Amino acid sequence: GDSVTQMEGPVTLSEEAFLTINCTYTATGYPSLFWYVQYPGEGLQLLLKATKADDKGSNKGFEATYRKETTSFHLEKGSVQVSDSAVYFCALLRGSARQLTFGSGTQLTVLP
Amino acid sequence: NAGVMQNPRHLVRRRGQEARLRCSPMKGHSHVYWYRQLPEEGLKFMVYLQKENIIDESGMPKERFSAEFPKEGPSILRIQQVVRGDSAAYFCASHRPGSSGRVVVISEQFFGPGTRLTVL
């Protein structure tokens, strides 16, 4: 079945550091890939997405590129801020499936 | 345009009681998903509903759990005779399936803030 594997956390960085959170997936066909962010006490918000190979999703300085050859969708940001502290979830959706399949989440803490 | 609304935000129940969680989708959205997030884990799909119809309940436990999405009113996730292992955050998401000719458009799911259930 479908699965998403995320880099385990927690991750602690200083402000302005470079961020990478790894995500790899297993799925049949050509899934759409997503990164969701969950701030403390809140629901998930879509951060970015990519629907086909080599697409790059980007939002708020975050980027991720859909790599079919390595089945990966790593999240990157060049310079993190304290306000980026949250839990980040990688997820996939196959065209024939109706529900998102999530990774286990990565807790990010950015220190001033 | 209000987002997905869930209530209550926090719910405390004793073992054996019933928990009832409500979800109002975004305006114009006719499809609702329920996900459960256990501590330190990602979200796991439970059930997918449209108005008056359960489309996929493959992720829902066979006993004690039920879900509905009536023609009028919010979607309800009901947990009977709760146990400590039911303690989790329950998230609702909605979307509006679309199509363009013969192509099914994968539309975004919008999530509510969740209900945090604690079973004592």
Tab-separated table of C-alpha atoms in Angstrom:
chain	number	residue	atom	x	y	z
A	1	GLY	CA	0.000	0.000	0.000
A	2	ASP	CA	0.894	3.653	-0.053
A	3	SER	CA	3.318	4.958	2.527
A	4	VAL	CA	5.281	8.091	3.348
A	5	THR	CA	8.516	8.111	5.325
A	6	GLN	CA	9.714	11.322	6.882
A	7	MET	CA	12.905	12.312	8.568
A	8	GLU	CA	12.491	11.815	12.265
A	9	GLY	CA	12.571	14.778	14.546
A	10	PRO	CA	12.691	16.799	16.508
A	11	VAL	CA	14.819	19.220	14.548
A	12	THR	CA	16.228	22.276	16.307
A	13	LEU	CA	17.847	25.076	14.309
A	14	SER	CA	19.033	28.585	14.931
A	15	GLU	CA	17.308	31.434	13.153
A	16	GLU	CA	18.532	31.946	9.554
A	17	ALA	CA	19.835	28.384	9.319
A	18	PHE	CA	19.155	26.193	6.269
A	19	LEU	CA	16.396	23.622	6.636
A	20	THR	CA	15.958	20.256	4.963
A	21	ILE	CA	13.296	17.756	5.975
A	22	ASN	CA	13.518	14.527	4.014
A	23	CYS	CA	10.459	12.758	2.659
A	24	THR	CA	10.277	9.626	0.538
A	25	TYR	CA	7.205	7.777	-0.611
A	26	THR	CA	5.955	4.458	-1.889
A	27	ALA	CA	2.904	4.432	-4.121
A	28	THR	CA	1.646	2.923	-7.329
A	29	GLY	CA	1.051	5.214	-10.240
A	30	TYR	CA	1.749	8.918	-10.096
A	31	PRO	CA	0.661	10.473	-6.815
A	32	SER	CA	0.343	14.131	-5.975
A	33	LEU	CA	2.637	15.187	-3.146
A	34	PHE	CA	2.021	17.695	-0.389
A	35	TRP	CA	3.621	19.365	2.594
A	36	TYR	CA	1.304	20.401	5.392
A	37	VAL	CA	2.248	22.491	8.431
A	38	GLN	CA	0.628	22.284	11.852
A	39	TYR	CA	1.186	25.146	14.273
A	40	PRO	CA	0.642	24.491	17.989
A	41	GLY	CA	-3.008	23.918	18.798
A	42	GLU	CA	-4.145	24.317	15.215
A	43	GLY	CA	-5.188	22.142	12.312
A	44	LEU	CA	-3.122	21.365	9.263
A	45	GLN	CA	-2.527	23.979	6.616
A	46	LEU	CA	-1.382	23.204	3.123
A	47	LEU	CA	2.125	24.605	2.667
A	48	LEU	CA	2.887	23.503	-0.887
A	49	LYS	CA	2.171	20.786	-3.383
A	50	ALA	CA	3.365	19.204	-6.626
A	51	THR	CA	1.247	17.101	-8.917
A	52	LYS	CA	3.739	15.622	-11.360
A	53	ALA	CA	7.375	14.668	-11.690
A	54	ASP	CA	9.900	17.527	-11.675
A	55	ASP	CA	7.291	20.009	-10.452
A	56	LYS	CA	8.530	22.357	-7.767
A	57	GLY	CA	6.094	23.528	-5.125
A	58	SER	CA	6.942	26.709	-3.270
A	59	ASN	CA	5.360	28.955	-0.656
A	60	LYS	CA	6.593	31.319	2.080
A	61	GLY	CA	10.223	30.603	1.203
A	62	PHE	CA	9.758	26.826	1.396
A	63	GLU	CA	10.374	24.632	-1.635
A	64	ALA	CA	10.084	20.983	-2.545
A	65	THR	CA	10.710	19.230	-5.849
A	66	TYR	CA	8.879	16.084	-6.939
A	67	ARG	CA	11.626	13.578	-7.800
A	68	LYS	CA	10.153	10.481	-9.347
A	69	GLU	CA	13.499	8.749	-9.849
A	70	THR	CA	14.249	8.868	-6.124
A	71	THR	CA	10.575	8.887	-5.001
A	72	SER	CA	11.320	11.911	-2.847
A	73	PHE	CA	9.811	15.286	-1.996
A	74	HIS	CA	12.269	16.915	0.395
A	75	LEU	CA	11.273	20.213	2.010
A	76	GLU	CA	13.848	23.028	2.050
A	77	LYS	CA	14.094	26.591	3.227
A	78	GLY	CA	17.155	28.759	2.924
A	79	SER	CA	16.718	30.797	6.082
A	80	VAL	CA	14.304	29.723	8.803
A	81	GLN	CA	12.562	32.049	11.233
A	82	VAL	CA	11.299	31.510	14.759
A	83	SER	CA	7.762	31.674	13.360
A	84	ASP	CA	8.476	28.548	11.283
A	85	SER	CA	8.452	26.444	14.448
A	86	ALA	CA	5.759	23.842	13.844
A	87	VAL	CA	5.196	20.232	12.867
A	88	TYR	CA	5.608	19.479	9.175
A	89	PHE	CA	3.847	16.592	7.466
A	90	CYS	CA	4.592	15.119	4.083
A	91	ALA	CA	1.611	13.480	2.376
A	92	LEU	CA	0.573	11.869	-0.881
A	93	LEU	CA	-2.666	11.410	-2.756
A	94	ARG	CA	-3.084	8.949	-5.587
A	95	GLY	CA	-5.537	9.728	-8.305
A	96	SER	CA	-7.611	6.649	-7.569
A	97	ALA	CA	-7.509	7.066	-3.793
A	98	ARG	CA	-9.651	9.446	-1.879
A	99	GLN	CA	-7.646	9.976	1.267
A	100	LEU	CA	-4.280	11.515	1.993
A	101	THR	CA	-1.521	9.268	3.296
A	102	PHE	CA	0.638	11.114	5.801
A	103	GLY	CA	4.116	10.720	7.141
A	104	SER	CA	4.603	10.745	10.894
A	105	GLY	CA	5.515	14.428	11.009
A	106	THR	CA	8.697	16.309	11.885
A	107	GLN	CA	8.755	18.753	14.769
A	108	LEU	CA	10.818	21.850	13.927
A	109	THR	CA	11.941	24.303	16.588
A	110	VAL	CA	13.757	27.469	15.543
A	111	LEU	CA	15.661	29.303	18.263
A	112	PRO	CA	16.319	33.051	18.140
B	1	ASN	CA	-15.729	32.530	3.725
B	2	ALA	CA	-15.466	30.556	6.927
B	3	GLY	CA	-13.092	27.621	6.972
B	4	VAL	CA	-13.797	24.120	8.212
B	5	MET	CA	-15.271	24.287	11.698
B	6	GLN	CA	-15.042	21.634	14.346
B	7	ASN	CA	-16.524	21.488	17.795
B	8	PRO	CA	-15.877	21.021	20.511
B	9	ARG	CA	-12.170	21.877	20.379
B	10	HIS	CA	-11.525	19.889	23.518
B	11	LEU	CA	-13.594	17.019	24.866
B	12	VAL	CA	-13.038	15.058	28.055
B	13	ARG	CA	-14.857	11.799	28.612
B	14	ARG	CA	-14.645	8.984	31.157
B	15	ARG	CA	-14.242	5.425	29.998
B	16	GLY	CA	-17.522	3.978	28.811
B	17	GLN	CA	-19.099	7.303	27.862
B	18	GLU	CA	-19.955	8.442	24.354
B	19	ALA	CA	-18.035	11.076	22.418
B	20	ARG	CA	-19.687	13.059	19.647
B	21	LEU	CA	-17.521	15.214	17.394
B	22	ARG	CA	-18.917	17.682	14.889
B	23	CYS	CA	-17.547	19.047	11.643
B	24	SER	CA	-19.006	21.734	9.404
B	25	PRO	CA	-17.266	21.787	6.017
B	26	MET	CA	-16.383	24.861	4.058
B	27	LYS	CA	-19.214	26.485	2.166
B	28	GLY	CA	-19.768	24.704	-1.107
B	29	HIS	CA	-17.909	21.575	-0.044
B	30	SER	CA	-19.973	18.420	-0.132
B	31	HIS	CA	-17.329	15.886	0.905
B	32	VAL	CA	-15.845	15.335	4.327
B	33	TYR	CA	-12.955	13.252	5.627
B	34	TRP	CA	-12.167	12.298	9.191
B	35	TYR	CA	-8.585	11.632	10.299
B	36	ARG	CA	-7.196	10.604	13.661
B	37	GLN	CA	-3.849	11.728	15.019
B	38	LEU	CA	-2.517	9.660	17.871
B	39	PRO	CA	0.200	11.192	20.070
B	40	GLU	CA	3.560	11.451	18.283
B	41	GLU	CA	2.076	10.086	15.057
B	42	GLY	CA	0.850	11.378	11.730
B	43	LEU	CA	-2.756	11.554	10.682
B	44	LYS	CA	-4.484	8.337	9.754
B	45	PHE	CA	-7.523	8.251	7.498
B	46	MET	CA	-10.726	7.012	9.072
B	47	VAL	CA	-13.716	7.709	6.842
B	48	TYR	CA	-14.810	9.644	3.764
B	49	LEU	CA	-18.380	10.842	3.404
B	50	GLN	CA	-20.550	12.884	1.155
B	51	LYS	CA	-24.004	14.091	2.018
B	52	GLU	CA	-26.101	11.125	3.217
B	53	ASN	CA	-23.552	8.622	1.955
B	54	ILE	CA	-20.446	6.884	3.307
B	55	ILE	CA	-18.014	6.519	0.428
B	56	ASP	CA	-15.072	4.854	2.167
B	57	GLU	CA	-14.870	3.736	5.796
B	58	SER	CA	-11.885	1.450	5.399
B	59	GLY	CA	-9.901	3.289	8.074
B	60	MET	CA	-12.555	3.238	10.749
B	61	PRO	CA	-12.516	0.672	13.564
B	62	LYS	CA	-15.311	-1.837	13.068
B	63	GLU	CA	-16.724	-1.445	16.552
B	64	ARG	CA	-17.826	1.586	18.574
B	65	PHE	CA	-17.091	4.111	15.806
B	66	SER	CA	-19.626	5.527	13.377
B	67	ALA	CA	-19.874	8.564	11.149
B	68	GLU	CA	-22.615	10.357	9.316
B	69	PHE	CA	-23.061	13.414	7.134
B	70	PRO	CA	-26.771	14.208	6.973
B	71	LYS	CA	-28.450	16.276	4.312
B	72	GLU	CA	-28.726	19.133	6.784
B	73	GLY	CA	-26.244	19.926	9.501
B	74	PRO	CA	-22.676	18.969	10.297
B	75	SER	CA	-20.902	15.679	9.901
B	76	ILE	CA	-20.783	13.712	13.140
B	77	LEU	CA	-18.133	11.255	14.282
B	78	ARG	CA	-19.494	9.176	17.131
B	79	ILE	CA	-17.451	7.021	19.457
B	80	GLN	CA	-19.399	4.795	21.818
B	81	GLN	CA	-18.028	3.386	25.075
B	82	VAL	CA	-14.772	5.262	24.807
B	83	VAL	CA	-11.521	3.739	26.042
B	84	ARG	CA	-8.214	5.397	26.919
B	85	GLY	CA	-6.768	4.381	23.554
B	86	ASP	CA	-9.324	6.635	21.828
B	87	SER	CA	-7.537	9.691	23.241
B	88	ALA	CA	-6.291	11.559	20.175
B	89	ALA	CA	-6.826	14.584	18.003
B	90	TYR	CA	-9.574	14.079	15.444
B	91	PHE	CA	-9.385	16.226	12.346
B	92	CYS	CA	-12.005	16.853	9.748
B	93	ALA	CA	-11.184	17.944	6.213
B	94	SER	CA	-13.450	18.966	3.377
B	95	HIS	CA	-13.111	19.380	-0.323
B	96	ARG	CA	-15.158	19.928	-3.401
B	97	PRO	CA	-14.423	17.256	-5.995
B	98	GLY	CA	-14.248	18.610	-9.471
B	99	SER	CA	-13.702	17.414	-12.980
B	100	SER	CA	-12.685	18.879	-16.236
B	101	GLY	CA	-14.109	16.789	-19.011
B	102	ARG	CA	-12.932	13.260	-18.307
B	103	VAL	CA	-10.136	14.357	-15.977
B	104	VAL	CA	-10.756	14.181	-12.259
B	105	VAL	CA	-9.259	17.216	-10.568
B	106	ILE	CA	-7.485	16.487	-7.319
B	107	SER	CA	-8.674	19.357	-5.221
B	108	GLU	CA	-7.141	20.454	-1.979
B	109	GLN	CA	-8.452	19.192	1.316
B	110	PHE	CA	-9.007	21.946	3.865
B	111	PHE	CA	-8.559	20.946	7.484
B	112	GLY	CA	-10.392	22.049	10.577
B	113	PRO	CA	-8.625	22.891	13.855
B	114	GLY	CA	-9.358	19.464	15.303
B	115	THR	CA	-11.063	18.097	18.391
B	116	ARG	CA	-8.752	16.856	21.110
B	117	LEU	CA	-10.407	13.980	22.902
B	118	THR	CA	-9.114	12.941	26.297
B	119	VAL	CA	-10.475	9.789	27.895
B	120	LEU	CA	-9.924	9.567	31.628
